[in-house]
Amino acid sequence: EPEVTQTPSHQVTQMGQEVILRCVPISNHLYFYWYRQILGQKVEFLVSFYNNEISEKSEIFDDQFSVERPDGSNFTLKIRSTKLEDSAMYFCASNFNRELPYEQYFGPGTRLTVT
Amino acid sequence: AQSVTQLGSHVSVSEGALVLLRCNYSSSVPPYLFWYVQYPNQGLQLLLKYTTGATLVKGINGFEAEFKKSETSFHLTKPSAHMSDAAEYFCAVSDRGDDKIIFGKGTRLHILP
């Protein structure tokens, strides 16, 4: 069964540092997403990406965040200057058909801890 | 705006007992409704979905859920709990034509021997 992979599984960083979270979506998928879950809270949509452009972003996704598909296989989320409140589990997802959101495949997540 | 409310952040049931995880949603039009399961150190896995048609939907591992429009609910049930059902369960909604998924806070299901 195809799967979305994410690295690293756990990232610890100091406040103010830049972090890059990496995802490898399923190979024939066209739509890519990042979600996050702060401990004890709900999973929240951050951004969707298609055809090398952001399709939609939430209010959480401010100028500190950026996404990129640098090489046709990886999909990355960069946080420019991390804050304590960025500590969360970050999930990547990918899909072939955006009309079928339930076809989004999720990765196992990266736990980001900002100290 | 869409939202999802899951009642109970932790639910404990005995092995063999009925599992009932509650979910209510808010949406301006009939949405797609989902339940996801997350086992430790794994990603979110789709358990079942409601898109259209029959309001009682069956998923993997013996779970089912019923879409009740009048109650704006989509509760998840399983007649007989198994130890392997211990996990976190997320109810979610997506508007038709929109690809972002709105999740609830999740319910951690504990199975007592």
PDB file of C-alpha atoms in Angstrom:
ATOM      1  CA  GLU A   1       0.000   0.000   0.000  1.00  0.00           C
ATOM      2  CA  PRO A   2       1.383   3.430  -0.879  1.00  0.00           C
ATOM      3  CA  GLU A   3       2.140   5.709   2.030  1.00  0.00           C
ATOM      4  CA  VAL A   4       3.134   9.257   2.864  1.00  0.00           C
ATOM      5  CA  THR A   5       6.370   9.492   4.790  1.00  0.00           C
ATOM      6  CA  GLN A   6       7.627  12.307   6.987  1.00  0.00           C
ATOM      7  CA  THR A   7      11.033  13.114   8.424  1.00  0.00           C
ATOM      8  CA  PRO A   8      12.131  13.591  11.068  1.00  0.00           C
ATOM      9  CA  SER A   9       9.680  11.924  13.413  1.00  0.00           C
ATOM     10  CA  HIS A  10      10.708  14.293  16.187  1.00  0.00           C
ATOM     11  CA  GLN A  11      12.498  17.633  15.910  1.00  0.00           C
ATOM     12  CA  VAL A  12      13.670  19.706  18.841  1.00  0.00           C
ATOM     13  CA  THR A  13      14.738  23.257  18.153  1.00  0.00           C
ATOM     14  CA  GLN A  14      15.403  26.464  20.006  1.00  0.00           C
ATOM     15  CA  MET A  15      13.124  29.443  19.748  1.00  0.00           C
ATOM     16  CA  GLY A  16      14.078  31.688  16.855  1.00  0.00           C
ATOM     17  CA  GLN A  17      15.659  28.906  14.814  1.00  0.00           C
ATOM     18  CA  GLU A  18      14.505  27.865  11.372  1.00  0.00           C
ATOM     19  CA  VAL A  19      13.145  24.381  10.863  1.00  0.00           C
ATOM     20  CA  ILE A  20      12.260  22.435   7.759  1.00  0.00           C
ATOM     21  CA  LEU A  21       9.847  19.538   7.991  1.00  0.00           C
ATOM     22  CA  ARG A  22       9.978  17.091   5.141  1.00  0.00           C
ATOM     23  CA  CYS A  23       7.337  14.943   3.533  1.00  0.00           C
ATOM     24  CA  VAL A  24       7.372  12.510   0.648  1.00  0.00           C
ATOM     25  CA  PRO A  25       3.829  12.318  -0.766  1.00  0.00           C
ATOM     26  CA  ILE A  26       2.486   9.403  -2.758  1.00  0.00           C
ATOM     27  CA  SER A  27       4.130   9.506  -6.148  1.00  0.00           C
ATOM     28  CA  ASN A  28       1.157  10.142  -8.464  1.00  0.00           C
ATOM     29  CA  HIS A  29      -0.612  12.578  -6.157  1.00  0.00           C
ATOM     30  CA  LEU A  30      -1.068  16.180  -7.211  1.00  0.00           C
ATOM     31  CA  TYR A  31      -2.436  17.960  -4.150  1.00  0.00           C
ATOM     32  CA  PHE A  32      -0.465  18.414  -0.957  1.00  0.00           C
ATOM     33  CA  TYR A  33      -1.400  19.606   2.500  1.00  0.00           C
ATOM     34  CA  TRP A  34       0.006  20.436   5.886  1.00  0.00           C
ATOM     35  CA  TYR A  35      -2.009  20.181   9.073  1.00  0.00           C
ATOM     36  CA  ARG A  36      -0.898  20.596  12.640  1.00  0.00           C
ATOM     37  CA  GLN A  37      -2.103  19.498  16.055  1.00  0.00           C
ATOM     38  CA  ILE A  38      -1.063  21.351  19.163  1.00  0.00           C
ATOM     39  CA  LEU A  39      -1.076  18.963  22.120  1.00  0.00           C
ATOM     40  CA  GLY A  40      -4.592  18.515  23.428  1.00  0.00           C
ATOM     41  CA  GLN A  41      -6.171  20.517  20.634  1.00  0.00           C
ATOM     42  CA  LYS A  42      -7.749  19.728  17.314  1.00  0.00           C
ATOM     43  CA  VAL A  43      -5.958  18.937  14.073  1.00  0.00           C
ATOM     44  CA  GLU A  44      -5.922  22.200  12.093  1.00  0.00           C
ATOM     45  CA  PHE A  45      -5.521  22.831   8.386  1.00  0.00           C
ATOM     46  CA  LEU A  46      -2.501  24.970   7.538  1.00  0.00           C
ATOM     47  CA  VAL A  47      -2.095  25.035   3.774  1.00  0.00           C
ATOM     48  CA  SER A  48      -2.870  23.282   0.522  1.00  0.00           C
ATOM     49  CA  PHE A  49      -0.552  23.247  -2.479  1.00  0.00           C
ATOM     50  CA  TYR A  50      -1.065  22.388  -6.120  1.00  0.00           C
ATOM     51  CA  ASN A  51       0.894  22.982  -9.294  1.00  0.00           C
ATOM     52  CA  ASN A  52       3.725  24.635  -7.357  1.00  0.00           C
ATOM     53  CA  GLU A  53       1.433  27.197  -5.803  1.00  0.00           C
ATOM     54  CA  ILE A  54      -0.430  27.611  -2.559  1.00  0.00           C
ATOM     55  CA  SER A  55      -4.122  26.924  -3.210  1.00  0.00           C
ATOM     56  CA  GLU A  56      -5.418  27.903   0.188  1.00  0.00           C
ATOM     57  CA  LYS A  57      -3.951  28.809   3.544  1.00  0.00           C
ATOM     58  CA  SER A  58      -5.400  29.276   6.981  1.00  0.00           C
ATOM     59  CA  GLU A  59      -4.928  32.276   9.222  1.00  0.00           C
ATOM     60  CA  ILE A  60      -2.337  30.270  11.125  1.00  0.00           C
ATOM     61  CA  PHE A  61      -0.113  30.139   8.040  1.00  0.00           C
ATOM     62  CA  ASP A  62       1.505  33.549   8.390  1.00  0.00           C
ATOM     63  CA  ASP A  63       4.700  34.946   6.901  1.00  0.00           C
ATOM     64  CA  GLN A  64       6.799  32.721   9.157  1.00  0.00           C
ATOM     65  CA  PHE A  65       5.634  29.683   7.235  1.00  0.00           C
ATOM     66  CA  SER A  66       6.439  28.633   3.702  1.00  0.00           C
ATOM     67  CA  VAL A  67       5.998  25.499   1.636  1.00  0.00           C
ATOM     68  CA  GLU A  68       7.931  24.165  -1.295  1.00  0.00           C
ATOM     69  CA  ARG A  69       8.133  21.178  -3.575  1.00  0.00           C
ATOM     70  CA  PRO A  70      11.810  21.507  -4.402  1.00  0.00           C
ATOM     71  CA  ASP A  71      12.470  18.404  -6.456  1.00  0.00           C
ATOM     72  CA  GLY A  72       9.227  16.788  -7.560  1.00  0.00           C
ATOM     73  CA  SER A  73       9.191  14.273  -4.752  1.00  0.00           C
ATOM     74  CA  ASN A  74       9.643  16.126  -1.453  1.00  0.00           C
ATOM     75  CA  PHE A  75       7.142  18.582  -0.022  1.00  0.00           C
ATOM     76  CA  THR A  76       8.520  20.777   2.737  1.00  0.00           C
ATOM     77  CA  LEU A  77       7.189  23.085   5.402  1.00  0.00           C
ATOM     78  CA  LYS A  78       9.587  25.743   6.621  1.00  0.00           C
ATOM     79  CA  ILE A  79       9.131  27.777   9.745  1.00  0.00           C
ATOM     80  CA  ARG A  80      11.464  30.727   9.538  1.00  0.00           C
ATOM     81  CA  SER A  81      11.806  31.734  13.178  1.00  0.00           C
ATOM     82  CA  THR A  82      10.167  29.276  15.498  1.00  0.00           C
ATOM     83  CA  LYS A  83       8.118  30.325  18.500  1.00  0.00           C
ATOM     84  CA  LEU A  84       7.183  28.292  21.550  1.00  0.00           C
ATOM     85  CA  GLU A  85       3.609  28.110  20.295  1.00  0.00           C
ATOM     86  CA  ASP A  86       4.774  26.352  17.120  1.00  0.00           C
ATOM     87  CA  SER A  87       5.329  23.217  19.195  1.00  0.00           C
ATOM     88  CA  ALA A  88       2.917  20.704  17.720  1.00  0.00           C
ATOM     89  CA  MET A  89       2.541  17.558  15.645  1.00  0.00           C
ATOM     90  CA  TYR A  90       2.681  18.429  11.956  1.00  0.00           C
ATOM     91  CA  PHE A  91       0.953  16.125   9.492  1.00  0.00           C
ATOM     92  CA  CYS A  92       1.519  16.065   5.771  1.00  0.00           C
ATOM     93  CA  ALA A  93      -1.148  14.707   3.421  1.00  0.00           C
ATOM     94  CA  SER A  94      -1.486  14.161  -0.295  1.00  0.00           C
ATOM     95  CA  ASN A  95      -4.325  13.463  -2.695  1.00  0.00           C
ATOM     96  CA  PHE A  96      -4.890  12.726  -6.357  1.00  0.00           C
ATOM     97  CA  ASN A  97      -8.353  14.244  -6.635  1.00  0.00           C
ATOM     98  CA  ARG A  98      -9.250  17.334  -4.589  1.00  0.00           C
ATOM     99  CA  GLU A  99     -12.950  16.637  -5.146  1.00  0.00           C
ATOM    100  CA  LEU A 100     -12.548  13.624  -2.889  1.00  0.00           C
ATOM    101  CA  PRO A 101     -11.042  14.984   0.347  1.00  0.00           C
ATOM    102  CA  TYR A 102     -11.481  11.619   2.006  1.00  0.00           C
ATOM    103  CA  GLU A 103      -8.860  10.295  -0.369  1.00  0.00           C
ATOM    104  CA  GLN A 104      -6.191  12.330   1.417  1.00  0.00           C
ATOM    105  CA  TYR A 105      -3.451  10.071   2.697  1.00  0.00           C
ATOM    106  CA  PHE A 106      -1.782  11.266   5.867  1.00  0.00           C
ATOM    107  CA  GLY A 107       1.771  10.763   7.000  1.00  0.00           C
ATOM    108  CA  PRO A 108       2.704   9.700  10.542  1.00  0.00           C
ATOM    109  CA  GLY A 109       3.576  13.251  11.576  1.00  0.00           C
ATOM    110  CA  THR A 110       6.588  15.151  12.831  1.00  0.00           C
ATOM    111  CA  ARG A 111       6.537  16.219  16.440  1.00  0.00           C
ATOM    112  CA  LEU A 112       8.131  19.655  16.699  1.00  0.00           C
ATOM    113  CA  THR A 113       9.268  20.807  20.108  1.00  0.00           C
ATOM    114  CA  VAL A 114      10.419  24.410  20.433  1.00  0.00           C
ATOM    115  CA  THR A 115      12.354  25.180  23.624  1.00  0.00           C
TER     116      THR A 115
ATOM    117  CA  ALA B   1     -18.222  28.091   9.326  1.00  0.00           C
ATOM    118  CA  GLN B   2     -17.705  24.394   9.721  1.00  0.00           C
ATOM    119  CA  SER B   3     -16.861  22.928  13.091  1.00  0.00           C
ATOM    120  CA  VAL B   4     -16.756  19.544  14.751  1.00  0.00           C
ATOM    121  CA  THR B   5     -17.377  18.767  18.398  1.00  0.00           C
ATOM    122  CA  GLN B   6     -16.371  15.482  19.937  1.00  0.00           C
ATOM    123  CA  LEU B   7     -17.818  14.776  23.342  1.00  0.00           C
ATOM    124  CA  GLY B   8     -15.266  13.309  25.706  1.00  0.00           C
ATOM    125  CA  SER B   9     -11.528  13.546  25.218  1.00  0.00           C
ATOM    126  CA  HIS B  10     -11.145  10.107  26.847  1.00  0.00           C
ATOM    127  CA  VAL B  11     -13.550   7.194  26.741  1.00  0.00           C
ATOM    128  CA  SER B  12     -12.988   3.864  28.491  1.00  0.00           C
ATOM    129  CA  VAL B  13     -14.919   0.713  27.711  1.00  0.00           C
ATOM    130  CA  SER B  14     -14.459  -2.889  28.736  1.00  0.00           C
ATOM    131  CA  GLU B  15     -13.361  -5.427  26.188  1.00  0.00           C
ATOM    132  CA  GLY B  16     -16.485  -6.833  24.542  1.00  0.00           C
ATOM    133  CA  ALA B  17     -18.629  -3.830  25.421  1.00  0.00           C
ATOM    134  CA  LEU B  18     -20.263  -1.370  23.057  1.00  0.00           C
ATOM    135  CA  VAL B  19     -18.123   1.491  21.814  1.00  0.00           C
ATOM    136  CA  LEU B  20     -19.876   4.836  21.282  1.00  0.00           C
ATOM    137  CA  LEU B  21     -17.891   7.919  20.345  1.00  0.00           C
ATOM    138  CA  ARG B  22     -19.955  11.042  19.858  1.00  0.00           C
ATOM    139  CA  CYS B  23     -19.532  13.660  17.174  1.00  0.00           C
ATOM    140  CA  ASN B  24     -21.631  16.682  16.254  1.00  0.00           C
ATOM    141  CA  TYR B  25     -20.880  18.959  13.364  1.00  0.00           C
ATOM    142  CA  SER B  26     -21.834  22.383  12.158  1.00  0.00           C
ATOM    143  CA  SER B  27     -22.057  23.061   8.453  1.00  0.00           C
ATOM    144  CA  SER B  28     -24.247  25.206   6.244  1.00  0.00           C
ATOM    145  CA  VAL B  29     -24.823  22.413   3.729  1.00  0.00           C
ATOM    146  CA  PRO B  30     -24.695  18.626   4.067  1.00  0.00           C
ATOM    147  CA  PRO B  31     -20.980  17.955   4.210  1.00  0.00           C
ATOM    148  CA  TYR B  32     -18.772  14.961   3.809  1.00  0.00           C
ATOM    149  CA  LEU B  33     -18.260  13.371   7.223  1.00  0.00           C
ATOM    150  CA  PHE B  34     -15.394  11.174   8.297  1.00  0.00           C
ATOM    151  CA  TRP B  35     -13.914   9.283  11.156  1.00  0.00           C
ATOM    152  CA  TYR B  36     -10.161   8.825  11.324  1.00  0.00           C
ATOM    153  CA  VAL B  37      -8.166   6.608  13.655  1.00  0.00           C
ATOM    154  CA  GLN B  38      -4.633   7.183  14.806  1.00  0.00           C
ATOM    155  CA  TYR B  39      -2.645   4.391  16.391  1.00  0.00           C
ATOM    156  CA  PRO B  40       0.500   5.288  18.351  1.00  0.00           C
ATOM    157  CA  ASN B  41       3.297   6.612  16.127  1.00  0.00           C
ATOM    158  CA  GLN B  42       1.203   6.227  13.003  1.00  0.00           C
ATOM    159  CA  GLY B  43      -0.597   8.590  10.660  1.00  0.00           C
ATOM    160  CA  LEU B  44      -4.282   9.344  10.441  1.00  0.00           C
ATOM    161  CA  GLN B  45      -6.147   6.461   8.809  1.00  0.00           C
ATOM    162  CA  LEU B  46      -9.611   6.848   7.340  1.00  0.00           C
ATOM    163  CA  LEU B  47     -11.991   4.586   9.248  1.00  0.00           C
ATOM    164  CA  LEU B  48     -15.185   5.412   7.373  1.00  0.00           C
ATOM    165  CA  LYS B  49     -16.900   8.183   5.489  1.00  0.00           C
ATOM    166  CA  TYR B  50     -20.333   9.508   4.644  1.00  0.00           C
ATOM    167  CA  THR B  51     -20.693  11.177   1.267  1.00  0.00           C
ATOM    168  CA  THR B  52     -24.214  10.518   0.055  1.00  0.00           C
ATOM    169  CA  GLY B  53     -26.913   7.851   0.076  1.00  0.00           C
ATOM    170  CA  ALA B  54     -27.311   5.419   2.958  1.00  0.00           C
ATOM    171  CA  THR B  55     -26.963   7.207   6.265  1.00  0.00           C
ATOM    172  CA  LEU B  56     -25.516   4.195   8.077  1.00  0.00           C
ATOM    173  CA  VAL B  57     -21.995   3.663   6.872  1.00  0.00           C
ATOM    174  CA  LYS B  58     -19.705   0.799   7.669  1.00  0.00           C
ATOM    175  CA  GLY B  59     -15.968   1.059   7.992  1.00  0.00           C
ATOM    176  CA  ILE B  60     -12.981  -1.028   8.738  1.00  0.00           C
ATOM    177  CA  ASN B  61     -12.517  -3.131  11.872  1.00  0.00           C
ATOM    178  CA  GLY B  62     -16.269  -3.471  12.518  1.00  0.00           C
ATOM    179  CA  PHE B  63     -16.937   0.232  13.101  1.00  0.00           C
ATOM    180  CA  GLU B  64     -19.973   2.031  11.760  1.00  0.00           C
ATOM    181  CA  ALA B  65     -21.459   5.495  11.991  1.00  0.00           C
ATOM    182  CA  GLU B  66     -24.847   6.989  11.294  1.00  0.00           C
ATOM    183  CA  PHE B  67     -25.413  10.392   9.728  1.00  0.00           C
ATOM    184  CA  LYS B  68     -28.380  12.066  11.404  1.00  0.00           C
ATOM    185  CA  LYS B  69     -29.080  15.343   9.679  1.00  0.00           C
ATOM    186  CA  SER B  70     -31.784  16.410  12.142  1.00  0.00           C
ATOM    187  CA  GLU B  71     -29.337  16.011  15.015  1.00  0.00           C
ATOM    188  CA  THR B  72     -26.248  17.129  13.057  1.00  0.00           C
ATOM    189  CA  SER B  73     -24.529  14.067  14.458  1.00  0.00           C
ATOM    190  CA  PHE B  74     -22.240  11.365  13.157  1.00  0.00           C
ATOM    191  CA  HIS B  75     -21.598   9.080  16.124  1.00  0.00           C
ATOM    192  CA  LEU B  76     -19.189   6.171  15.796  1.00  0.00           C
ATOM    193  CA  THR B  77     -20.112   2.760  17.183  1.00  0.00           C
ATOM    194  CA  LYS B  78     -18.786  -0.753  17.409  1.00  0.00           C
ATOM    195  CA  PRO B  79     -20.840  -3.525  19.015  1.00  0.00           C
ATOM    196  CA  SER B  80     -17.964  -5.256  20.783  1.00  0.00           C
ATOM    197  CA  ALA B  81     -14.693  -3.573  21.709  1.00  0.00           C
ATOM    198  CA  HIS B  82     -11.385  -5.285  21.180  1.00  0.00           C
ATOM    199  CA  MET B  83      -8.069  -4.466  22.834  1.00  0.00           C
ATOM    200  CA  SER B  84      -6.673  -3.517  19.435  1.00  0.00           C
ATOM    201  CA  ASP B  85      -9.249  -0.706  19.158  1.00  0.00           C
ATOM    202  CA  ALA B  86      -7.328   1.374  21.676  1.00  0.00           C
ATOM    203  CA  ALA B  87      -6.350   4.490  19.723  1.00  0.00           C
ATOM    204  CA  GLU B  88      -7.267   8.107  19.148  1.00  0.00           C
ATOM    205  CA  TYR B  89     -10.338   8.740  17.018  1.00  0.00           C
ATOM    206  CA  PHE B  90     -11.020  11.950  15.119  1.00  0.00           C
ATOM    207  CA  CYS B  91     -14.315  13.025  13.664  1.00  0.00           C
ATOM    208  CA  ALA B  92     -13.923  15.327  10.671  1.00  0.00           C
ATOM    209  CA  VAL B  93     -15.946  17.243   8.096  1.00  0.00           C
ATOM    210  CA  SER B  94     -15.321  18.695   4.688  1.00  0.00           C
ATOM    211  CA  ASP B  95     -17.595  20.851   2.611  1.00  0.00           C
ATOM    212  CA  ARG B  96     -18.376  19.500  -0.832  1.00  0.00           C
ATOM    213  CA  GLY B  97     -16.097  21.187  -3.334  1.00  0.00           C
ATOM    214  CA  ASP B  98     -13.575  22.063  -0.629  1.00  0.00           C
ATOM    215  CA  ASP B  99     -10.562  19.874  -0.056  1.00  0.00           C
ATOM    216  CA  LYS B 100      -9.547  20.997   3.400  1.00  0.00           C
ATOM    217  CA  ILE B 101     -10.640  18.773   6.263  1.00  0.00           C
ATOM    218  CA  ILE B 102     -11.847  20.189   9.556  1.00  0.00           C
ATOM    219  CA  PHE B 103     -11.136  17.916  12.500  1.00  0.00           C
ATOM    220  CA  GLY B 104     -12.500  17.544  15.957  1.00  0.00           C
ATOM    221  CA  LYS B 105     -10.228  17.459  19.001  1.00  0.00           C
ATOM    222  CA  GLY B 106     -10.140  13.692  19.077  1.00  0.00           C
ATOM    223  CA  THR B 107     -11.242  11.066  21.569  1.00  0.00           C
ATOM    224  CA  ARG B 108      -8.777   8.646  23.052  1.00  0.00           C
ATOM    225  CA  LEU B 109     -10.398   5.241  23.409  1.00  0.00           C
ATOM    226  CA  HIS B 110      -9.136   3.020  26.229  1.00  0.00           C
ATOM    227  CA  ILE B 111     -10.097  -0.639  26.360  1.00  0.00           C
ATOM    228  CA  LEU B 112     -10.222  -2.230  29.786  1.00  0.00           C
ATOM    229  CA  PRO B 113      -9.464  -5.951  30.082  1.00  0.00           C
TER     230      PRO B 113
END
